[in-house]
Coordinates of C-alpha atoms and ligand atoms in Angstrom, one line a residue:
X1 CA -2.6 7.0 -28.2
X2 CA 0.8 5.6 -28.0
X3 CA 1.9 3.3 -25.1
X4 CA 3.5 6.2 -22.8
X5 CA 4.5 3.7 -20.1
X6 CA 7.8 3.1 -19.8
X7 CA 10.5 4.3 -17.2
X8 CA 8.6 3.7 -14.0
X9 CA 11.5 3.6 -11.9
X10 CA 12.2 7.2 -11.8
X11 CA 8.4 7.7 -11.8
X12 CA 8.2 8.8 -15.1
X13 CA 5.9 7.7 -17.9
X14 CA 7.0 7.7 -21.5
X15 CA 10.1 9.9 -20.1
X16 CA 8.7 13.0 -18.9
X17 CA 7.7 13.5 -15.3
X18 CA 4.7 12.1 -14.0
X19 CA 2.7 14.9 -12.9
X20 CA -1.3 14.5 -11.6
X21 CA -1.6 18.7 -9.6
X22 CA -4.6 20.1 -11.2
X23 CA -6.1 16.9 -11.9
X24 CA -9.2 16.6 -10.7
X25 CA -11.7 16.5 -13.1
X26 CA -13.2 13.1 -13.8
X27 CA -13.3 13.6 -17.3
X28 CA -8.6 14.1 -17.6
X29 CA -6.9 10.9 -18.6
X30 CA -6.2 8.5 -15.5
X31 CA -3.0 7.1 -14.6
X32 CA -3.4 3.3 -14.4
X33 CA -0.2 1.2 -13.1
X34 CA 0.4 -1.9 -14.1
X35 CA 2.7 -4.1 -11.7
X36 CA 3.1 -7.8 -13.1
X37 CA 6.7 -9.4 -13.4
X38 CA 5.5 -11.3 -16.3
X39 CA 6.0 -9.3 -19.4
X40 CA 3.8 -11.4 -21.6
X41 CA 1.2 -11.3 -19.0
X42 CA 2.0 -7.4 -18.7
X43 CA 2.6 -5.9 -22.3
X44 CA -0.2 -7.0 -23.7
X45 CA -2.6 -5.4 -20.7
X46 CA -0.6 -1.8 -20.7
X47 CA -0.9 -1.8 -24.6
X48 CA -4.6 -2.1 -24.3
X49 CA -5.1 0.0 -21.7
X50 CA -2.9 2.9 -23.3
X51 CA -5.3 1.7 -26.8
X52 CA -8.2 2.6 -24.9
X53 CA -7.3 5.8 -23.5
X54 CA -5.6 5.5 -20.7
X55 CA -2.2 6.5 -19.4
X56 CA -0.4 3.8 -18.3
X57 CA 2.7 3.3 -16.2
X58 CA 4.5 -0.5 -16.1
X59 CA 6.5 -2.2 -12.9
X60 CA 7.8 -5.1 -13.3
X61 CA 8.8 -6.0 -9.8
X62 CA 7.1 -5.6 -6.3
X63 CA 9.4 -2.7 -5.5
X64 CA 9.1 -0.7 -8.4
X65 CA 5.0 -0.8 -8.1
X66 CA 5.2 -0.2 -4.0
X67 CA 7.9 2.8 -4.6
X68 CA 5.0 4.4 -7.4
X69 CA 2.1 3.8 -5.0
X70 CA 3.9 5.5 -2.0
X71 CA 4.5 8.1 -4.3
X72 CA 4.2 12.2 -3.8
X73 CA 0.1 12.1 -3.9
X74 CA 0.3 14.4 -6.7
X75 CA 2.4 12.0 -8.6
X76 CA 0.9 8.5 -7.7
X77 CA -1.5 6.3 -10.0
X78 CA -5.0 7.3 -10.2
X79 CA -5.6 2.9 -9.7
X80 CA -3.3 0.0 -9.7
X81 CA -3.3 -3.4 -11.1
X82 CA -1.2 -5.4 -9.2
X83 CA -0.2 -9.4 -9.5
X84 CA -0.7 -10.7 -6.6
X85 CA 2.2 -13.3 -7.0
X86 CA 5.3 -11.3 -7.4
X87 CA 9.1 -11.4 -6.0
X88 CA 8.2 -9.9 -2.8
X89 CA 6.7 -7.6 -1.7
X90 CA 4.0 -9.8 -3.6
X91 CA 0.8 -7.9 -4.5
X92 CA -0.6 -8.7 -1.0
X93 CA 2.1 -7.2 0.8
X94 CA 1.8 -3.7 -1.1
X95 CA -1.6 -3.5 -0.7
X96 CA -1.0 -4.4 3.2
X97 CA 1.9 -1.6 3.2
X98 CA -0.5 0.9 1.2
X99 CA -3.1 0.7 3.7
X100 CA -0.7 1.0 6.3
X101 CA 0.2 4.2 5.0
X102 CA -3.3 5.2 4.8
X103 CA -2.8 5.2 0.6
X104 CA -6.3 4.7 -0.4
X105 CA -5.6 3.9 -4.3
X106 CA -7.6 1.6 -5.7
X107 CA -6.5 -1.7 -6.7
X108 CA -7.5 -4.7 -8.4
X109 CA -5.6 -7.9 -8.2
X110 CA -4.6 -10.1 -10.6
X111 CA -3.9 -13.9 -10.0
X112 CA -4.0 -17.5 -11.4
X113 CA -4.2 -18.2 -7.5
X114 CA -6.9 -19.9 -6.5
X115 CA -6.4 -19.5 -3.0
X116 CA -9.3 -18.6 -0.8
X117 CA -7.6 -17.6 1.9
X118 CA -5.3 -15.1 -0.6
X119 CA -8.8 -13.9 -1.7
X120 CA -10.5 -13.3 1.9
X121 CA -7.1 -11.5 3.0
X122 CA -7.0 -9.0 -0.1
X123 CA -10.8 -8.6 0.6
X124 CA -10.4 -7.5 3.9
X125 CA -7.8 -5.0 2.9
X126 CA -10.1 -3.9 0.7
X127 CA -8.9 -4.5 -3.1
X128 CA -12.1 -3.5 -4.9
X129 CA -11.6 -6.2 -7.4
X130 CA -9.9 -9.7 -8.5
X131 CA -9.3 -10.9 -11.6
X132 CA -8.0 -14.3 -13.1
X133 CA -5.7 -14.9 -15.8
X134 CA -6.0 -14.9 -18.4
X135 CA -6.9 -11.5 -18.3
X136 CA -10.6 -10.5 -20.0
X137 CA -9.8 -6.9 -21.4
X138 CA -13.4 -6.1 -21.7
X139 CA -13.8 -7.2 -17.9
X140 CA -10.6 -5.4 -17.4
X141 CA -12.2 -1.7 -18.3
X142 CA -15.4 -2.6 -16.4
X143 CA -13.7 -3.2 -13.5
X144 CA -11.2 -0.3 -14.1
X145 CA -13.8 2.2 -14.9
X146 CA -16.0 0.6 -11.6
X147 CA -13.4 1.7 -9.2
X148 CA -12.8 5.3 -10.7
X149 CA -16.2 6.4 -10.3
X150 CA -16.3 5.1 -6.1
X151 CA -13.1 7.2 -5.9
X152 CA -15.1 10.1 -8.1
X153 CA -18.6 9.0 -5.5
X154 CA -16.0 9.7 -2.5
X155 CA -14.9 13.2 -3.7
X156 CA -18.2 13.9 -4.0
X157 CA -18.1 14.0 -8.1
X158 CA -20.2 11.8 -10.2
X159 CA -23.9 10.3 -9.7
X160 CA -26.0 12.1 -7.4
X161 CA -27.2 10.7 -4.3
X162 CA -30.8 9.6 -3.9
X163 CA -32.4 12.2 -0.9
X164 CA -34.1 9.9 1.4
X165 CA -38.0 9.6 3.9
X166 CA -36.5 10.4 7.0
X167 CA -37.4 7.5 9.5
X168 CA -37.7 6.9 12.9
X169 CA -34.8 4.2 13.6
X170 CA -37.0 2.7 16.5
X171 CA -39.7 1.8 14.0
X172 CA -40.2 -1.8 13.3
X173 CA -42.5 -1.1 10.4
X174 CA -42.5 1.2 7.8
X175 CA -44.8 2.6 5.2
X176 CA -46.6 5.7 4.4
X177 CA -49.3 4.0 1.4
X178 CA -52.7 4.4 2.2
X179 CA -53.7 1.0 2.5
X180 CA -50.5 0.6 5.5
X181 CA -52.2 3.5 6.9
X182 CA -55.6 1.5 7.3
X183 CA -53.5 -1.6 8.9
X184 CA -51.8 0.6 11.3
X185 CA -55.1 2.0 12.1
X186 CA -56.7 -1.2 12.5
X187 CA -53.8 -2.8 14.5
X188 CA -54.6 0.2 17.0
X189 CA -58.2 -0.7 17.1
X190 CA -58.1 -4.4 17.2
X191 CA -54.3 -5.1 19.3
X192 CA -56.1 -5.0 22.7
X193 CA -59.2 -6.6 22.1
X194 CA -59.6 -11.0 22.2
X195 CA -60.9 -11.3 18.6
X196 CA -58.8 -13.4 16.2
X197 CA -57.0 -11.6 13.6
X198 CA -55.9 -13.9 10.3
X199 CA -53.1 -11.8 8.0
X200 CA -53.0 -12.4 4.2
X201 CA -50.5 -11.3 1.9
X202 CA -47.9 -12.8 -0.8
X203 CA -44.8 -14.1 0.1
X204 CA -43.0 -11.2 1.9
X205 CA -44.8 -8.7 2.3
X206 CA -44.8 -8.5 6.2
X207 CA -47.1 -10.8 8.0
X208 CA -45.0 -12.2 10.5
X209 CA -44.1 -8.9 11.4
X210 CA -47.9 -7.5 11.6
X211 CA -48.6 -10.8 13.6
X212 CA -45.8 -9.4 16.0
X213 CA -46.7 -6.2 16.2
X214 CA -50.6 -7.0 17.0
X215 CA -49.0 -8.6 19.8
X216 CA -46.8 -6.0 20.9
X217 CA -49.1 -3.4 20.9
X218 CA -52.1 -6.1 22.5
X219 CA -50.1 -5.6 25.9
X220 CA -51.1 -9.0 26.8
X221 CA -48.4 -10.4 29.2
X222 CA -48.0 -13.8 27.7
X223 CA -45.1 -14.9 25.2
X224 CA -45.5 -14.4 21.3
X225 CA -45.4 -18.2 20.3
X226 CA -44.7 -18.4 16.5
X227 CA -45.6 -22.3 15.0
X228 CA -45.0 -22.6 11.4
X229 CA -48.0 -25.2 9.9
X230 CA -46.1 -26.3 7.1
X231 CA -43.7 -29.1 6.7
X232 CA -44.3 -31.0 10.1
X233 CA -45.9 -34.4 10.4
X234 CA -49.7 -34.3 11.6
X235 CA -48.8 -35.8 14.6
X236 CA -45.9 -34.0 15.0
X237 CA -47.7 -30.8 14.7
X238 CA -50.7 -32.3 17.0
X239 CA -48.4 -32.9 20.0
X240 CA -46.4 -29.3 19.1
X241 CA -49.8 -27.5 19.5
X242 CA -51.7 -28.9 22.0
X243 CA -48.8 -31.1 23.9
X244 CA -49.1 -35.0 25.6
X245 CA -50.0 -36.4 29.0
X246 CA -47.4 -38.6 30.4
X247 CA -47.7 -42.1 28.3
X248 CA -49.5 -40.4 25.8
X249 CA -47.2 -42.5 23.5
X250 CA -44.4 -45.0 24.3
X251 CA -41.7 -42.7 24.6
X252 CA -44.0 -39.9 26.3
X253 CA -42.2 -40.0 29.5
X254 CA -42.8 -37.1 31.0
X255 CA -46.1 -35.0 30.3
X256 CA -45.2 -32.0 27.7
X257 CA -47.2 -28.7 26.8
X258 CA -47.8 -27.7 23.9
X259 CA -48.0 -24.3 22.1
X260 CA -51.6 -23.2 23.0
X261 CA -50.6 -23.5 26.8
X262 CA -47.2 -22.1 26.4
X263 CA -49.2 -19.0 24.7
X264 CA -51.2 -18.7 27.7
X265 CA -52.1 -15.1 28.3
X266 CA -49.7 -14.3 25.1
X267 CA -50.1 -14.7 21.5
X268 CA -50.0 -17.7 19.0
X269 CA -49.3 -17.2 15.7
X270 CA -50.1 -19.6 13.0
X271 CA -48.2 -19.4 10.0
X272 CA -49.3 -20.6 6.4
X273 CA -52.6 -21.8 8.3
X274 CA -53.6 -23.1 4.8
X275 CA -51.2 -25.5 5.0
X276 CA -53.2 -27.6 7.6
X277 CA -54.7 -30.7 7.9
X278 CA -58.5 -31.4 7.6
X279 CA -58.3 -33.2 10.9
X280 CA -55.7 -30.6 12.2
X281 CA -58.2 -27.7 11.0
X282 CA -61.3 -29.3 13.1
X283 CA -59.4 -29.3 16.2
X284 CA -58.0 -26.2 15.7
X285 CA -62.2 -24.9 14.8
X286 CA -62.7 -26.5 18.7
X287 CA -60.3 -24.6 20.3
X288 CA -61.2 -21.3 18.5
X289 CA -64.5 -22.0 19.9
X290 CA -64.4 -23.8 23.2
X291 CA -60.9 -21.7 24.2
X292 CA -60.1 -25.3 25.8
X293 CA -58.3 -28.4 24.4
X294 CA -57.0 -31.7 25.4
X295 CA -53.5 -32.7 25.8
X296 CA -52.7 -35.7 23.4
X297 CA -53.8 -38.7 25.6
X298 CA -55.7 -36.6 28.1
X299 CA -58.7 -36.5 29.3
X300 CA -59.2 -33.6 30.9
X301 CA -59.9 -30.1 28.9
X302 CA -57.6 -27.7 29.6
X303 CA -58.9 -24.0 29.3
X304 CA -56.3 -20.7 27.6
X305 CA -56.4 -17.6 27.3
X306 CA -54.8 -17.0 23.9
X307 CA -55.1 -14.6 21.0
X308 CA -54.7 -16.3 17.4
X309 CA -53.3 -14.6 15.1
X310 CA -53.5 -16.8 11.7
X311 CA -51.3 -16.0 8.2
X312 CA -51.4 -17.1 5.1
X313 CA -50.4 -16.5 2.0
X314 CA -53.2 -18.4 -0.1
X315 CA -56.4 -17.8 -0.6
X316 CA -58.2 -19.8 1.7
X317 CA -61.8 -19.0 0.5
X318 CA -60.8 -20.6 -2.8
X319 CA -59.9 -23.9 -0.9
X320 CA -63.2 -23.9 0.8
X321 CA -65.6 -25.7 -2.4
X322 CA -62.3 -28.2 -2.0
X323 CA -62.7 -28.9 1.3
X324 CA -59.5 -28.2 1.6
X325 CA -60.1 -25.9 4.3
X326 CA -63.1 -26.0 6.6
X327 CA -65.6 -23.3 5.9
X328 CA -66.5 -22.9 9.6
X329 CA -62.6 -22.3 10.6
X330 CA -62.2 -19.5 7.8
X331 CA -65.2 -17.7 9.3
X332 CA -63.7 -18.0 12.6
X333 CA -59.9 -16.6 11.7
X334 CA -61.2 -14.1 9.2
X335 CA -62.8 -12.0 12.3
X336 CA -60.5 -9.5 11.4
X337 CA -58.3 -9.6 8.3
X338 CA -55.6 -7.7 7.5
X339 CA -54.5 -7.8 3.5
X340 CA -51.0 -6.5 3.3
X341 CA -50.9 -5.7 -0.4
X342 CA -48.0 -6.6 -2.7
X343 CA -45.5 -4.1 -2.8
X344 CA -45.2 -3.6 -6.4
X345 CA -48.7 -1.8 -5.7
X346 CA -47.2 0.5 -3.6
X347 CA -44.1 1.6 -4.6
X348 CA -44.3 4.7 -3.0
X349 CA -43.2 2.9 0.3
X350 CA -40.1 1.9 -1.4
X351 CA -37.4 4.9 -0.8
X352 CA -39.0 4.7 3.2
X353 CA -38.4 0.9 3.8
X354 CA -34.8 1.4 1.7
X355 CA -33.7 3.9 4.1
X356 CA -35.4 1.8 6.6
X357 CA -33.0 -0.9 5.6
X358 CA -30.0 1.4 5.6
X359 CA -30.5 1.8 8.9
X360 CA -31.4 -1.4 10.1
X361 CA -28.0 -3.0 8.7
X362 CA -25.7 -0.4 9.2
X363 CA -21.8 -2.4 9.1
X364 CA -22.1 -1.5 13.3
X365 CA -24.4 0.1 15.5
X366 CA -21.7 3.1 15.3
X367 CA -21.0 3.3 11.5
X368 CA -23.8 5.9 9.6
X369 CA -26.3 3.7 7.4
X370 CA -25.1 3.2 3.5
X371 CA -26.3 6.1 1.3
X372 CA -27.5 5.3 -2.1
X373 CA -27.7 7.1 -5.5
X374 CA -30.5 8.5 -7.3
X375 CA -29.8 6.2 -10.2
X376 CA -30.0 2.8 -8.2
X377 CA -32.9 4.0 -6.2
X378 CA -34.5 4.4 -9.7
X379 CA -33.8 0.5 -10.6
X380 CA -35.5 0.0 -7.6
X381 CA -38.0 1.7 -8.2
X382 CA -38.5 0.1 -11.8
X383 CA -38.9 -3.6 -10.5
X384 CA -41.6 -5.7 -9.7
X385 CA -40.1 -7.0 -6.5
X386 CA -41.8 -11.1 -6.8
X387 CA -40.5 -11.7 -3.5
X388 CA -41.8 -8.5 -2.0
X389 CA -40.4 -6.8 1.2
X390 CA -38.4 -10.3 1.6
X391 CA -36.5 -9.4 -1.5
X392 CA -35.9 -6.1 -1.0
X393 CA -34.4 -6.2 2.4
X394 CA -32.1 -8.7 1.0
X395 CA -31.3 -6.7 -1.7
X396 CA -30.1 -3.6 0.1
X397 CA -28.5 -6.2 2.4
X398 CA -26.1 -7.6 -0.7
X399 CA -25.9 -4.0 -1.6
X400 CA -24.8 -3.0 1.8
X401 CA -22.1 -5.9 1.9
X402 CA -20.7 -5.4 -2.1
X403 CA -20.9 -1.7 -1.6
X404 CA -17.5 0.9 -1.6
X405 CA -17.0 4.0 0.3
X406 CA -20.2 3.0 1.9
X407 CA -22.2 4.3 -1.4
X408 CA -24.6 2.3 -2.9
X409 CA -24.7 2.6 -6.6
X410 CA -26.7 0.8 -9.3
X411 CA -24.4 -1.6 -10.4
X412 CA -24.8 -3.3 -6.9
X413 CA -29.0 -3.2 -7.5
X414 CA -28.5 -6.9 -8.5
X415 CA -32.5 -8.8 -8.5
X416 CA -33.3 -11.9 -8.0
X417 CA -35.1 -12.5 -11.3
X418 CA -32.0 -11.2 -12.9
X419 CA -29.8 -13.5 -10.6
X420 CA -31.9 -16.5 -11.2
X421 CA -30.1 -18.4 -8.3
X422 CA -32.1 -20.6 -7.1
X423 CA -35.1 -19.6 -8.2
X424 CA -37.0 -22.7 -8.0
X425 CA -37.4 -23.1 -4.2
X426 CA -37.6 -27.4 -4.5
X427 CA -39.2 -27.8 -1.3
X428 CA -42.2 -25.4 -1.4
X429 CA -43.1 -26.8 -5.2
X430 CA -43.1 -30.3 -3.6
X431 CA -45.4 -29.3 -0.6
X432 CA -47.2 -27.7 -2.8
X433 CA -47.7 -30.6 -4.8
X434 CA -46.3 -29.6 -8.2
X435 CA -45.9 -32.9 -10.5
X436 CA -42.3 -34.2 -10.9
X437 CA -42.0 -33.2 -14.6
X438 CA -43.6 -29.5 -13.9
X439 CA -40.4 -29.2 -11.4
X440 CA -38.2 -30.9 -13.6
X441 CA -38.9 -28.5 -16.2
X442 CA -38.8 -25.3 -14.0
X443 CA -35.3 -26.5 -12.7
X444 CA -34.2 -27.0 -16.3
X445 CA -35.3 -23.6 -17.2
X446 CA -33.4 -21.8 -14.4
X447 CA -29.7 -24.0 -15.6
X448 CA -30.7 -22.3 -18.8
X449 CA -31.1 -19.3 -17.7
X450 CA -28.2 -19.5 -15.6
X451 CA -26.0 -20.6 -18.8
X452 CA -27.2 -17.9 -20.7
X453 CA -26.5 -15.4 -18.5
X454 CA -23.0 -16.8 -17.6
X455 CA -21.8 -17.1 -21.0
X456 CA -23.7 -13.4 -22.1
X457 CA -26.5 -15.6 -24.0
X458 CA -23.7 -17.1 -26.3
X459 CA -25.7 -20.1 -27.8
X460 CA -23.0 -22.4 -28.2
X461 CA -21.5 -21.4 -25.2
X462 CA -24.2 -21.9 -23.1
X463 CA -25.0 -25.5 -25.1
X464 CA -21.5 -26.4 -24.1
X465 CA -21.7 -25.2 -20.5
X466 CA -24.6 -27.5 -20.1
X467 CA -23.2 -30.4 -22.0
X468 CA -25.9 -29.9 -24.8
X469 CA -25.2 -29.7 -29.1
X470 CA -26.2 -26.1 -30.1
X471 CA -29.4 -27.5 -31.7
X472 CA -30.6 -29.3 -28.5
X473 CA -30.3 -26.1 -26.8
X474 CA -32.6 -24.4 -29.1
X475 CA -35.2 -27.0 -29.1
X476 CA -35.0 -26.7 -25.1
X477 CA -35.5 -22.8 -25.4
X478 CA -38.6 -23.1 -28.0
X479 CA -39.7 -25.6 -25.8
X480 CA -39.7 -23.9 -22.6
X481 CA -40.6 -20.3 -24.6
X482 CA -37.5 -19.0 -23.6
X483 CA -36.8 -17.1 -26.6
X484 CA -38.0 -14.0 -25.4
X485 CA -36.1 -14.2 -22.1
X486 CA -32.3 -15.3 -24.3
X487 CA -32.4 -10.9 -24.0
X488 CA -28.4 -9.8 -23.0
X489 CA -28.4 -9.4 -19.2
X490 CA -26.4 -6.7 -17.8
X491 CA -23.2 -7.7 -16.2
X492 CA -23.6 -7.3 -12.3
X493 CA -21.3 -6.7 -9.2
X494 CA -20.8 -10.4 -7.9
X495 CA -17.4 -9.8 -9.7
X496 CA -16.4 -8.0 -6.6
X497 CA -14.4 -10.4 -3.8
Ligands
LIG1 N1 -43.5 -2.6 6.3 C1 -42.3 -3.2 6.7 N2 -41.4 -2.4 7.3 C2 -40.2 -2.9 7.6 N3 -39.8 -4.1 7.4 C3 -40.7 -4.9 6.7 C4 -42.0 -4.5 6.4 N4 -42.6 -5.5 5.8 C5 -41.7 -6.5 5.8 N5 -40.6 -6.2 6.4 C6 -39.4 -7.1 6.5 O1 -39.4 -8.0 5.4 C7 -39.0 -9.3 5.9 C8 -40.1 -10.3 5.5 O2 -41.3 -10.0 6.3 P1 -42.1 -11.2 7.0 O3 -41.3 -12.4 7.4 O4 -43.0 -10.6 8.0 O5 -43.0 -11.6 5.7 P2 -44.1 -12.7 5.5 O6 -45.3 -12.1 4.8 O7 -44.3 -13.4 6.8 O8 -43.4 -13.7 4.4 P3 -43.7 -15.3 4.2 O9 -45.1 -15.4 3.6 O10 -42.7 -15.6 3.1 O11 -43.5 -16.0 5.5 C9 -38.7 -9.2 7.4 O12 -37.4 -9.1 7.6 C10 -39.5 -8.0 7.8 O13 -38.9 -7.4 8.9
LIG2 MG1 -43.9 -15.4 7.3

């Protein structure tokens, strides 16, 4: 196809009348503008464009592009590419008088700015994308193509939408899977009684929240008190739990309470319980079994009445041979247990905790929740989900936020594994006591990774990214059997402002 664009003044492209009635069908040619005042920068974009199918129409000024985007709707661009630096009005400023006007083209700025505050202002008035110069064609079509289907999605043309669980907003907790049913079941038998209830489960998958909810529905008229076992000093956590008498220590001025008392008539809820010292674990035993402890420093016993609620996400019973964690207290805590499964083992809970999500982080409590298309509720549905509930909240989240017209579709399904930002969580591999080199490696793995998918798993791009020779790289990738990972990684949404 021939370049067409040409006269844009008059509106016209390659001389005859530019005219869009009857164009609706997604499949008709769209009407791309191109608005750059630098010809080099410009020529070379419309002749691709027009190479690849498109009908193109050139402005060369601010004016020109504004008067052809305030166009007769029958006669305006389908999408508009617009410099953002431009003898005024600048690229900004359209868009700003577009919006104005209630002209919802899509457009996608081009810049060598690197201003953040330019970028946060054309974000907010809602340019769907931004792209540096030199321009990328490839990038350039992807981005194009992007923005035409959310303006097909919002005509109600293109994917179809995923039909989604209805759910009661005022649910904390969703899930229909048999084994949920059993907790829900057993949170209804146990809630009200005394006995200790000790929640396992990966990472994610909902324990805090069960640990709440046992508490909700116990009725008990004390606080929920949440302490987290991990990360804090013995002592630290010693004096958190149980609390000091005054002089307890030098600087124990004034006598404190500690967690236990605070929970009085409430809940406590120990969190990664496995995590706990031996000499932590024996005083905790004693209070599980006397209901009384002493103050740090104190002398006298102080009695509670408290329900324990215990989490963790390891398996304690295979610390026990260890001694890493006291027989007597697992047979204590595990009165009741409550295993909240993975949630790649029960997928069919996913479409109910997605529009659960929808719901939950709705842009205001006035706008209606994101919808989402059948096609990304099938990536979700294909994953493994690692980080279990966790991740998949936070993935509708990022949806949520990169999504247009408020439709979710699969190109903003982005995963962590896929991501691979920051992967290797530093701190819990150190607490867990991972040798240095084991870390080492796993951090060297994710830059890698990262390289390789920045640079589309070009080797020597990658190698140079890193500040490696081609051949080091390799040897890094047989070393860390990365081979079979080095696949092409789909290009995802983070393009988007
Ligand atoms: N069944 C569910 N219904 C609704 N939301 C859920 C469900 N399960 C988990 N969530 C949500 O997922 C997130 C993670 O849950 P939570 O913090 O309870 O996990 P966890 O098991 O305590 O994780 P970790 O072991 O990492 O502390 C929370 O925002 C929680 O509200
Ligand atoms: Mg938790």
């Amino acid at each position: 196809m021939k370049n067409m664009a040409r006269d844009t003044n008059s509106g016209k492209v390659n001389g005859h009348e530019i005219s869009k009635q009857g164009t609706t069908s997604h499949s008709e040619r769209q009407l791309v503008l191109v608005g750059d005042d630098e010809q080099a920068i410009r020529e070379p974009i419309v002749q691709y464009l027009t190479d690849v199918g498109y009908d193109v129409v050139e402005a060369s000024n601010g004016q020109e592009a504004l008067k052809l985007l305030t166009s007769p709707e029958d006669q305006r661009p389908d999408i508009a590419l617009l410099d953002i630096r431009m003898p005024e009005p600048d690229g900004t400023q359209i868009l700003q008088r577009m919006r104005d006007q209630g002209i919802e083209t899509p457009v996608i700025m081009i810049t060598n700015l690197k201003s953040s505050s330019t970028t946060i202002k054309v974000s907010e008035l809602g340019a769907v994308d931004y792209i540096p110069k030199p321009v990328e064609f490839e990038y350039l079509t992807s981005a194009i193509e992007k923005a035409l289907s959310y303006e097909a999605l919002k005509r109600g043309e293109g994917p179809v939408l995923a039909v989604l669980p209805k759910i009661d907003p005022s649910e904390r907790i969703v899930g229909s899977d048999l084994a949920m049913i059993e907790i829900f079941k057993t949170i209804g038998l146990v809630a009200r009684k005394p006995e200790t209830v000790l929640v396992t489960g990966e990472t994610g998958t909902g324990k805090e929240l069960l640990a709440e909810a046992i508490h909700t529905n116990s009725r008990r008229t004390g606080p929920f008190v949440k302490v987290n076992c991990v990360g804090i000093a013995e002592t630290l956590i010693e004096d958190a739990l149980f609390g000091h008498e005054k002089g307890a220590y030098t600087n124990a001025l004034t006598m404190r309470k500690g967690m236990f008392e605070l929970a009085n008539k409430g809940t406590i809820f120990l969190d990664e319980i496995g995590s706990m010292t031996p000499n932590l674990q024996v005083k905790l035993l004693r209070v599980l079994q006397e209901r009384e402890f002493y103050r740090v420093g104190g002398t006298e016993p102080i009695k509670v009445d408290v329900r324990v609620v215990a989490a963790t996400d390891a398996n304690l019973a295979e610390d026990m041979p260890s001694g890493r964690f006291l027989q007597q207290l697992y047979h204590r805590l595990n009165v009741v247990r409550l295993h909240l499964s993975p949630l790649r083992e029960r997928m069919d809970d996913v479409p109910e905790l997605v529009s659960h999500f929808l719901d939950k982080h709705r842009a205001s409590p006035v706008s209606p929740p994101a919808r989402i298309t059948q096609e990304a509720m099938d990536k979700l549905l294909s994953y493994d989900w690692p980080g279990n509930v966790r991740e998949l909240e936070s993935c509708i989240q990022q949806a949520i936020v990169y999504c247009r017209g408020n439709i979710i579709t699969v190109d903003q399904i982005v995963f962590s594994k896929e991501l691979r930002h920051h992967v290797v969580n530093v701190e819990k591999k150190v607490r867990a006591r991972t040798p240095l080199d084991e870390l080492l490696r796993d951090i060297k793995r994710e830059a890698i990774q990262v390289a390789l998918r920045l640079t589309h798993n070009d080797i020597a791009k990658a190698a140079t990214q890193l500040g490696l020779t081609d051949e080091q790289l390799r040897d890094d990738l047989a070393e860390l059997h990365l081979r079979s990972e080095a696949e092409p990684v789909a290009s995802h949404s983070y393009s988007h402002l």
